[in-house]
mmCIF file of C-alpha atoms (C1' of nucleotides) in Angstrom:
data_model
loop_
_atom_site.group_PDB
_atom_site.id
_atom_site.type_symbol
_atom_site.label_atom_id
_atom_site.label_comp_id
_atom_site.label_asym_id
_atom_site.label_seq_id
_atom_site.Cartn_x
_atom_site.Cartn_y
_atom_site.Cartn_z
ATOM 1 C CA MET O 297 121.551 92.038 128.487
ATOM 2 C CA ASN O 298 121.568 93.342 124.956
ATOM 3 C CA GLU O 299 125.032 92.524 123.716
ATOM 4 C CA ARG O 300 125.571 95.350 121.276
ATOM 5 C CA PRO O 301 126.608 93.497 118.185
ATOM 6 C CA GLU O 302 129.406 94.777 116.012
ATOM 7 C CA LEU O 303 127.883 96.969 113.375
ATOM 8 C CA THR O 304 129.221 97.348 109.894
ATOM 9 C CA ARG O 305 129.759 100.666 108.188
ATOM 10 C CA ASN O 306 126.391 100.618 106.423
ATOM 11 C CA GLN O 307 124.511 99.598 109.518
ATOM 12 C CA THR O 308 126.210 102.322 111.536
ATOM 13 C CA LEU O 309 125.344 104.934 108.946
ATOM 14 C CA VAL O 310 121.691 103.978 108.837
ATOM 15 C CA LEU O 311 121.420 103.867 112.600
ATOM 16 C CA SER O 312 123.070 107.243 113.034
ATOM 17 C CA LYS O 313 120.681 108.891 110.598
ATOM 18 C CA LEU O 314 117.748 107.453 112.487
ATOM 19 C CA GLU O 315 119.176 108.550 115.816
ATOM 20 C CA GLY O 316 119.765 112.061 114.582
ATOM 21 C CA GLN O 317 116.102 112.433 113.827
ATOM 22 C CA GLU O 318 113.060 113.338 115.903
ATOM 23 C CA GLY O 319 110.598 111.230 113.988
ATOM 24 C CA PRO O 320 110.587 108.162 111.810
ATOM 25 C CA LEU O 321 112.174 107.914 108.367
ATOM 26 C CA SER O 322 111.154 105.799 105.416
ATOM 27 C CA ALA O 323 113.649 103.535 103.736
ATOM 28 C CA TYR O 324 113.794 105.834 100.729
ATOM 29 C CA GLN O 325 114.292 108.918 102.850
ATOM 30 C CA LEU O 326 117.204 107.131 104.447
ATOM 31 C CA LEU O 327 118.539 106.268 101.038
ATOM 32 C CA ASP O 328 118.466 109.911 100.008
ATOM 33 C CA LEU O 329 120.160 110.984 103.222
ATOM 34 C CA LEU O 330 122.909 108.470 102.604
ATOM 35 C CA ARG O 331 123.681 109.135 98.958
ATOM 36 C CA ASP O 332 126.644 111.256 99.976
ATOM 37 C CA ASP O 333 127.956 108.296 101.908
ATOM 38 C CA GLY O 334 127.900 106.133 98.824
ATOM 39 C CA PHE O 335 124.491 104.530 99.089
ATOM 40 C CA ARG O 336 122.948 103.878 95.694
ATOM 41 C CA ALA O 337 120.250 101.231 96.052
ATOM 42 C CA PRO O 338 117.295 100.553 98.359
ATOM 43 C CA LEU O 339 118.638 97.170 99.237
ATOM 44 C CA GLN O 340 121.581 98.672 101.040
ATOM 45 C CA VAL O 341 119.149 100.412 103.339
ATOM 46 C CA TYR O 342 116.829 97.458 103.756
ATOM 47 C CA ARG O 343 119.655 95.103 104.587
ATOM 48 C CA ALA O 344 120.989 97.406 107.247
ATOM 49 C CA LEU O 345 117.514 97.963 108.663
ATOM 50 C CA ASP O 346 116.895 94.258 108.790
ATOM 51 C CA LYS O 347 119.982 93.676 110.866
ATOM 52 C CA LEU O 348 119.261 96.622 113.135
ATOM 53 C CA MET O 349 115.713 95.456 113.758
ATOM 54 C CA ARG O 350 116.821 91.982 114.633
ATOM 55 C CA ALA O 351 119.322 93.507 117.025
ATOM 56 C CA GLY O 352 116.485 95.460 118.614
ATOM 57 C CA LEU O 353 118.008 98.817 117.806
ATOM 58 C CA VAL O 354 115.386 99.926 115.332
ATOM 59 C CA HIS O 355 111.639 99.528 115.118
ATOM 60 C CA ARG O 356 109.419 99.436 112.111
ATOM 61 C CA LEU O 357 106.167 101.387 112.215
ATOM 62 C CA GLU O 358 103.682 99.449 110.148
ATOM 63 C CA SER O 359 101.144 102.212 109.874
ATOM 64 C CA LEU O 360 103.732 104.541 108.362
ATOM 65 C CA ASN O 361 106.016 102.217 106.448
ATOM 66 C CA ALA O 362 108.834 103.888 108.305
ATOM 67 C CA PHE O 363 111.521 103.230 110.865
ATOM 68 C CA VAL O 364 112.665 104.740 114.160
ATOM 69 C CA ALA O 365 115.693 104.240 116.337
ATOM 70 C CA CYS O 366 114.766 102.419 119.494
ATOM 71 C CA SER O 367 114.527 104.991 122.260
ATOM 72 C CA GLY O 368 117.309 103.776 124.500
ATOM 73 C CA HIS O 369 116.008 103.526 128.062
ATOM 74 C CA ALA O 370 112.786 101.723 127.289
ATOM 75 C CA HIS O 371 114.464 98.451 126.412
ATOM 76 C CA ALA O 372 111.693 95.983 126.942
ATOM 77 C CA HIS O 373 112.253 92.629 128.520
ATOM 78 C CA ALA O 374 112.020 89.690 126.207
ATOM 79 C CA GLY O 375 108.376 88.949 125.548
ATOM 80 C CA ASP O 376 107.155 92.414 126.367
ATOM 81 C CA VAL O 377 105.232 94.199 123.709
ATOM 82 C CA THR O 378 106.291 97.609 122.596
ATOM 83 C CA ALA O 379 103.642 100.098 121.625
ATOM 84 C CA PHE O 380 104.099 103.350 119.779
ATOM 85 C CA ALA O 381 102.257 106.623 120.071
ATOM 86 C CA ILE O 382 102.661 108.510 116.830
ATOM 87 C CA CYS O 383 101.832 112.201 116.736
ATOM 88 C CA ASP O 384 100.093 113.039 113.480
ATOM 89 C CA GLN O 385 100.979 116.700 113.834
ATOM 90 C CA CYS O 386 104.698 116.741 114.560
ATOM 91 C CA GLY O 387 105.595 113.183 113.697
ATOM 92 C CA GLN O 388 107.220 112.409 117.026
ATOM 93 C CA VAL O 389 107.017 108.864 118.258
ATOM 94 C CA ILE O 390 106.732 107.848 121.892
ATOM 95 C CA GLU O 391 107.690 104.327 122.787
ATOM 96 C CA LEU O 392 105.689 102.506 125.438
ATOM 97 C CA SER O 393 106.378 99.242 127.151
ATOM 98 C CA ASP O 394 104.762 97.770 130.197
ATOM 99 C CA ARG O 395 104.831 94.255 131.498
ATOM 100 C CA LEU O 396 101.377 94.387 133.018
ATOM 101 C CA VAL O 397 99.761 95.699 129.864
ATOM 102 C CA SER O 398 101.556 93.062 127.844
ATOM 103 C CA GLU O 399 100.234 90.325 130.056
ATOM 104 C CA ARG O 400 96.692 91.626 129.990
ATOM 105 C CA LEU O 401 96.655 91.921 126.247
ATOM 106 C CA ASP O 402 98.094 88.473 125.942
ATOM 107 C CA GLU O 403 95.362 87.068 128.152
ATOM 108 C CA TRP O 404 92.707 88.908 126.232
ATOM 109 C CA VAL O 405 93.808 87.572 122.878
ATOM 110 C CA SER O 406 94.517 84.097 124.190
ATOM 111 C CA LYS O 407 90.925 83.741 125.352
ATOM 112 C CA THR O 408 89.960 83.093 121.766
ATOM 113 C CA GLY O 409 92.411 80.215 121.557
ATOM 114 C CA PHE O 410 94.789 82.306 119.509
ATOM 115 C CA LYS O 411 98.437 82.100 120.471
ATOM 116 C CA PRO O 412 100.201 85.363 119.716
ATOM 117 C CA THR O 413 103.877 85.436 118.821
ATOM 118 C CA GLY O 414 104.081 89.118 118.083
ATOM 119 C CA ALA O 415 102.046 92.273 118.025
ATOM 120 C CA VAL O 416 101.782 95.592 116.261
ATOM 121 C CA LEU O 417 100.471 98.283 118.583
ATOM 122 C CA GLU O 418 100.400 101.764 117.156
ATOM 123 C CA PHE O 419 98.382 104.681 118.443
ATOM 124 C CA ARG O 420 97.767 107.717 116.307
ATOM 125 C CA GLY O 421 96.858 111.076 117.722
ATOM 126 C CA ALA O 422 98.362 114.215 119.180
ATOM 127 C CA CYS O 423 101.289 114.418 121.563
ATOM 128 C CA ALA O 424 101.158 116.641 124.632
ATOM 129 C CA ALA O 425 103.178 119.409 123.030
ATOM 130 C CA CYS O 426 100.967 119.594 119.955
ATOM 131 C CA GLN O 427 97.787 119.661 122.043
ATOM 132 C CA ALA O 428 99.171 122.608 123.981
ATOM 133 C CA ARG O 429 100.119 124.324 120.744
ATOM 134 C CA ALA O 430 96.606 123.865 119.373
ATOM 135 C CA ALA O 431 94.897 125.259 122.473
ATOM 136 C CA MET D 41 72.996 102.518 114.440
ATOM 137 C CA ASN D 42 75.089 101.897 111.353
ATOM 138 C CA GLU D 43 72.908 103.145 108.573
ATOM 139 C CA ARG D 44 73.986 100.913 105.758
ATOM 140 C CA PRO D 45 74.796 103.448 103.106
ATOM 141 C CA GLU D 46 73.796 102.828 99.531
ATOM 142 C CA LEU D 47 76.645 101.094 97.828
ATOM 143 C CA THR D 48 77.532 101.548 94.216
ATOM 144 C CA ARG D 49 78.200 98.700 91.840
ATOM 145 C CA ASN D 50 81.959 98.828 92.313
ATOM 146 C CA GLN D 51 81.702 99.030 96.055
ATOM 147 C CA THR D 52 79.313 96.101 96.156
ATOM 148 C CA LEU D 53 81.603 94.006 94.001
ATOM 149 C CA VAL D 54 84.638 94.662 96.159
ATOM 150 C CA LEU D 55 82.738 93.986 99.348
ATOM 151 C CA SER D 56 81.302 90.742 98.068
ATOM 152 C CA LYS D 57 84.713 89.436 97.092
ATOM 153 C CA LEU D 58 86.003 90.219 100.560
ATOM 154 C CA GLU D 59 83.024 88.603 102.199
ATOM 155 C CA GLY D 60 83.424 85.459 100.161
ATOM 156 C CA GLN D 61 86.884 84.966 101.514
ATOM 157 C CA GLU D 62 88.277 83.419 104.677
ATOM 158 C CA GLY D 63 91.276 85.670 104.957
ATOM 159 C CA PRO D 64 92.339 89.110 103.874
ATOM 160 C CA LEU D 65 92.960 90.162 100.286
ATOM 161 C CA SER D 66 95.349 92.746 98.923
ATOM 162 C CA ALA D 67 94.113 95.484 96.651
ATOM 163 C CA TYR D 68 95.781 93.871 93.673
ATOM 164 C CA GLN D 69 94.371 90.463 94.452
ATOM 165 C CA LEU D 70 90.961 92.103 94.488
ATOM 166 C CA LEU D 71 91.717 93.741 91.185
ATOM 167 C CA ASP D 72 92.553 90.387 89.630
ATOM 168 C CA LEU D 73 89.393 88.819 91.024
ATOM 169 C CA LEU D 74 87.347 91.621 89.543
ATOM 170 C CA ARG D 75 88.771 91.762 86.034
ATOM 171 C CA ASP D 76 85.859 89.734 84.773
ATOM 172 C CA ASP D 77 83.545 92.345 86.198
ATOM 173 C CA GLY D 78 85.225 95.066 84.222
ATOM 174 C CA PHE D 79 87.806 96.308 86.665
ATOM 175 C CA ARG D 80 90.939 97.520 84.922
ATOM 176 C CA ALA D 81 92.847 99.801 87.260
ATOM 177 C CA PRO D 82 93.972 99.721 90.904
ATOM 178 C CA LEU D 83 92.205 102.961 91.583
ATOM 179 C CA GLN D 84 88.847 101.374 91.072
ATOM 180 C CA VAL D 85 89.654 99.030 93.918
ATOM 181 C CA TYR D 86 91.198 101.646 96.166
ATOM 182 C CA ARG D 87 88.308 103.998 95.763
ATOM 183 C CA ALA D 88 85.801 101.350 96.666
ATOM 184 C CA LEU D 89 87.898 100.224 99.623
ATOM 185 C CA ASP D 90 88.163 103.762 100.847
ATOM 186 C CA LYS D 91 84.432 104.171 100.912
ATOM 187 C CA LEU D 92 83.871 100.785 102.508
ATOM 188 C CA MET D 93 86.377 101.510 105.232
ATOM 189 C CA ARG D 94 84.810 104.821 106.046
ATOM 190 C CA ALA D 95 81.465 103.059 106.236
ATOM 191 C CA GLY D 96 83.010 100.608 108.696
ATOM 192 C CA LEU D 97 82.369 97.610 106.470
ATOM 193 C CA VAL D 98 85.972 96.818 105.733
ATOM 194 C CA HIS D 99 89.169 96.963 107.761
ATOM 195 C CA ARG D 100 92.688 97.484 106.614
ATOM 196 C CA LEU D 101 95.393 95.303 108.109
ATOM 197 C CA GLU D 102 98.497 97.440 108.272
ATOM 198 C CA SER D 103 100.871 94.618 108.908
ATOM 199 C CA LEU D 104 99.738 92.838 105.754
ATOM 200 C CA ASN D 105 98.817 95.664 103.422
ATOM 201 C CA ALA D 106 95.552 93.872 102.963
ATOM 202 C CA PHE D 107 91.857 94.194 103.633
ATOM 203 C CA VAL D 108 89.127 92.144 105.313
ATOM 204 C CA ALA D 109 85.391 92.427 105.469
ATOM 205 C CA CYS D 110 84.269 93.499 108.891
ATOM 206 C CA SER D 111 83.038 90.380 110.675
ATOM 207 C CA GLY D 112 79.414 91.280 111.107
ATOM 208 C CA HIS D 113 78.408 90.718 114.685
ATOM 209 C CA ALA D 114 81.400 92.341 116.340
ATOM 210 C CA HIS D 115 80.403 95.828 115.319
ATOM 211 C CA ALA D 116 82.196 97.951 117.872
ATOM 212 C CA HIS D 117 80.614 100.930 119.499
ATOM 213 C CA ALA D 118 81.956 104.251 118.399
ATOM 214 C CA GLY D 119 85.242 104.863 120.134
ATOM 215 C CA ASP D 120 85.989 101.215 120.726
ATOM 216 C CA VAL D 121 89.190 99.881 119.359
ATOM 217 C CA THR D 122 89.165 96.863 117.139
ATOM 218 C CA ALA D 123 92.052 94.459 117.337
ATOM 219 C CA PHE D 124 92.923 91.706 114.921
ATOM 220 C CA ALA D 125 94.479 88.316 115.506
ATOM 221 C CA ILE D 126 96.089 87.177 112.293
ATOM 222 C CA CYS D 127 97.044 83.539 111.909
ATOM 223 C CA ASP D 128 100.368 83.278 110.135
ATOM 224 C CA GLN D 129 99.643 79.700 109.134
ATOM 225 C CA CYS D 130 96.193 79.756 107.611
ATOM 226 C CA GLY D 131 95.708 83.486 107.145
ATOM 227 C CA GLN D 132 92.453 83.669 109.064
ATOM 228 C CA VAL D 133 91.723 86.837 110.906
ATOM 229 C CA ILE D 134 89.829 87.065 114.178
ATOM 230 C CA GLU D 135 88.316 90.374 115.076
ATOM 231 C CA LEU D 136 88.352 91.467 118.701
ATOM 232 C CA SER D 137 86.619 94.331 120.355
ATOM 233 C CA ASP D 138 86.114 95.021 124.019
ATOM 234 C CA ARG D 139 85.104 98.177 125.751
ATOM 235 C CA LEU D 140 87.087 97.507 128.890
ATOM 236 C CA VAL D 141 90.276 96.777 127.021
ATOM 237 C CA SER D 142 89.770 99.887 124.942
ATOM 238 C CA GLU D 143 89.434 102.001 128.037
ATOM 239 C CA ARG D 144 92.466 100.519 129.700
ATOM 240 C CA LEU D 145 94.613 101.015 126.676
ATOM 241 C CA ASP D 146 93.390 104.538 126.335
ATOM 242 C CA GLU D 147 94.306 105.256 129.938
ATOM 243 C CA TRP D 148 97.692 103.702 129.514
ATOM 244 C CA VAL D 149 98.578 105.769 126.488
ATOM 245 C CA SER D 150 97.026 108.939 127.857
ATOM 246 C CA LYS D 151 99.310 108.804 130.883
ATOM 247 C CA THR D 152 102.083 110.136 128.689
ATOM 248 C CA GLY D 153 99.994 113.152 127.744
ATOM 249 C CA PHE D 154 99.346 111.679 124.334
ATOM 250 C CA LYS D 155 95.776 111.921 123.073
ATOM 251 C CA PRO D 156 94.953 108.997 120.806
ATOM 252 C CA THR D 157 92.441 109.333 118.005
ATOM 253 C CA GLY D 158 92.947 105.904 116.533
ATOM 254 C CA ALA D 159 94.877 102.707 116.981
ATOM 255 C CA VAL D 160 96.323 99.827 115.035
ATOM 256 C CA LEU D 161 96.252 96.635 117.070
ATOM 257 C CA GLU D 162 97.343 93.517 115.245
ATOM 258 C CA PHE D 163 98.459 90.277 116.810
ATOM 259 C CA ARG D 164 100.355 87.730 114.797
ATOM 260 C CA GLY D 165 100.531 84.088 115.733
ATOM 261 C CA ALA D 166 98.649 80.841 115.400
ATOM 262 C CA CYS D 167 94.914 80.348 115.625
ATOM 263 C CA ALA D 168 93.413 77.537 117.678
ATOM 264 C CA ALA D 169 92.824 75.299 114.683
ATOM 265 C CA CYS D 170 96.397 75.602 113.428
ATOM 266 C CA GLN D 171 97.828 74.887 116.868
ATOM 267 C CA ALA D 172 95.791 71.713 117.013
ATOM 268 C CA ARG D 173 96.929 70.793 113.536
ATOM 269 C CA ALA D 174 100.575 71.278 114.512
ATOM 270 C CA ALA D 175 100.319 69.148 117.660
ATOM 271 C "C1'" DC Z 251 147.440 75.311 103.688
ATOM 272 C "C1'" DG Z 252 142.879 74.676 101.276
ATOM 273 C "C1'" DC Z 253 138.116 74.810 101.521
ATOM 274 C "C1'" DA Z 254 133.413 75.261 102.963
ATOM 275 C "C1'" DG Z 255 130.137 78.249 105.369
ATOM 276 C "C1'" DT Z 256 128.534 82.594 106.798
ATOM 277 C "C1'" DT Z 257 127.916 87.435 106.464
ATOM 278 C "C1'" DG Z 258 128.108 91.661 104.212
ATOM 279 C "C1'" DT Z 259 128.304 94.253 99.809
ATOM 280 C "C1'" DG Z 260 127.085 96.338 95.192
ATOM 281 C "C1'" DT Z 261 124.170 96.391 91.087
ATOM 282 C "C1'" DT Z 262 120.308 95.616 88.114
ATOM 283 C "C1'" DA Z 263 115.805 94.481 87.498
ATOM 284 C "C1'" DT Z 264 111.335 93.504 88.984
ATOM 285 C "C1'" DT Z 265 107.269 93.178 91.863
ATOM 286 C "C1'" DC Z 266 103.934 94.983 94.790
ATOM 287 C "C1'" DT Z 267 101.408 98.899 96.858
ATOM 288 C "C1'" DA Z 268 99.323 103.352 96.431
ATOM 289 C "C1'" DT Z 269 98.458 108.002 94.622
ATOM 290 C "C1'" DT Z 270 98.256 112.079 91.220
ATOM 291 C "C1'" DA Z 271 96.252 114.049 87.400
ATOM 292 C "C1'" DC Z 272 92.840 114.616 83.984
ATOM 293 C "C1'" DG Z 273 88.367 114.143 81.902
ATOM 294 C "C1'" DT Z 274 83.645 112.603 82.218
ATOM 295 C "C1'" DA Z 275 78.956 111.480 84.011
ATOM 296 C "C1'" DT Z 276 75.291 111.724 87.372
ATOM 297 C "C1'" DG Z 277 72.228 113.307 90.973
ATOM 298 C "C1'" DC Z 278 70.865 116.914 94.100
ATOM 299 C "C1'" DC Z 279 69.048 121.177 95.300
ATOM 300 C "C1'" DA Z 280 69.036 126.193 95.735
ATOM 301 C "C1'" DT E 196 69.912 126.863 85.062
ATOM 302 C "C1'" DG E 197 74.112 126.622 87.539
ATOM 303 C "C1'" DG E 198 76.925 124.976 91.238
ATOM 304 C "C1'" DC E 199 78.291 121.267 94.090
ATOM 305 C "C1'" DA E 200 79.304 116.668 95.618
ATOM 306 C "C1'" DT E 201 80.049 112.007 94.394
ATOM 307 C "C1'" DA E 202 81.425 108.382 91.500
ATOM 308 C "C1'" DC E 203 83.675 106.607 87.443
ATOM 309 C "C1'" DG E 204 87.537 105.351 83.821
ATOM 310 C "C1'" DT E 205 92.215 105.677 82.262
ATOM 311 C "C1'" DA E 206 97.039 106.647 82.098
ATOM 312 C "C1'" DA E 207 101.006 107.763 84.383
ATOM 313 C "C1'" DT E 208 103.787 107.949 88.270
ATOM 314 C "C1'" DA E 209 105.485 107.544 92.979
ATOM 315 C "C1'" DG E 210 106.721 104.779 96.876
ATOM 316 C "C1'" DA E 211 107.946 100.371 99.258
ATOM 317 C "C1'" DA E 212 110.125 95.988 99.112
ATOM 318 C "C1'" DT E 213 112.279 91.908 97.133
ATOM 319 C "C1'" DA E 214 114.723 88.630 93.679
ATOM 320 C "C1'" DA E 215 118.758 87.295 91.338
ATOM 321 C "C1'" DC E 216 123.526 87.391 90.523
ATOM 322 C "C1'" DA E 217 128.358 88.224 91.560
ATOM 323 C "C1'" DC E 218 132.058 89.335 94.601
ATOM 324 C "C1'" DA E 219 134.819 90.229 99.033
ATOM 325 C "C1'" DA E 220 136.083 89.255 103.857
ATOM 326 C "C1'" DC E 221 136.106 86.318 107.837
ATOM 327 C "C1'" DT E 222 135.663 82.084 110.414
ATOM 328 C "C1'" DG E 223 136.477 77.464 111.634
ATOM 329 C "C1'" DC E 224 138.314 73.146 110.520
ATOM 330 C "C1'" DG E 225 140.299 68.951 108.334
#
DNA sequence: CGCAGTTGTGTTATTCTATTACGTATGCCA
DNA sequence: TGGCATACGTAATAGAATAACACAACTGCG
């Protein structure tokens, strides 16, 4: 389904930093992590991120201005929305995707005559582990 | 229900600019619009916006880094999520709020053990008018 | 082969968005 | 009166993203 495209050196480096990370990273955090690998300018990061996002390997979290590696298994079907649950305590991000929910949301919005082409769905709160820790 | 808090001069100015506008405005656009009223620094805008958002009179659109006046009538009950449908053609923003949808989404997310305290729901696409125009 | 088209790269500079820090003024109320 | 909370003004800075320019590598094709 998802033909893994050939990644260049820069793209591979960015992706591996994101994958070796629990939570999301900002573009500038990535830049700092990659200085030893020869990165010097934001654009190098942004260009790699752009490619990775279009390949569906990385997601952008709008409410954080940050990026996460796509959590493998949950590869949504084309057209399905992906939602994110972002823990404000530990920073972990859970990826959610569900065809039924997608369809219902689509119906809901379409009732107004609006035709959605994309969606940003981000929940903020506390993950299970952090709730337990707080109790 | 929503005690309209006393607004200061700056807050009133910012709110009125947002209300006199079809679509969202960025903080710096607001600043430019308010130079004649004595605004000189971004902070003046951000501080007013902060207050207005906490009062529920203004919403921030994460996917645009911009702000809209809360469309009056659709004042959600406490706990209800507000979603936004943003037209990528004309910039208009439709505000959506529905108790049932809120509950369903909450259930969906909570299934993972995550406890949401807030949500960012933004749909991008084409509003009814712009679809008609394109046809 | 030569050449155009695409993609990726590196660098510098700039724009846009948002916050920190510091000082001041005002109203409230104990 | 003093302490506290809120708002204000200004300057400086941090953080996020893009524009502009030049070059290298690869592809397909006449």
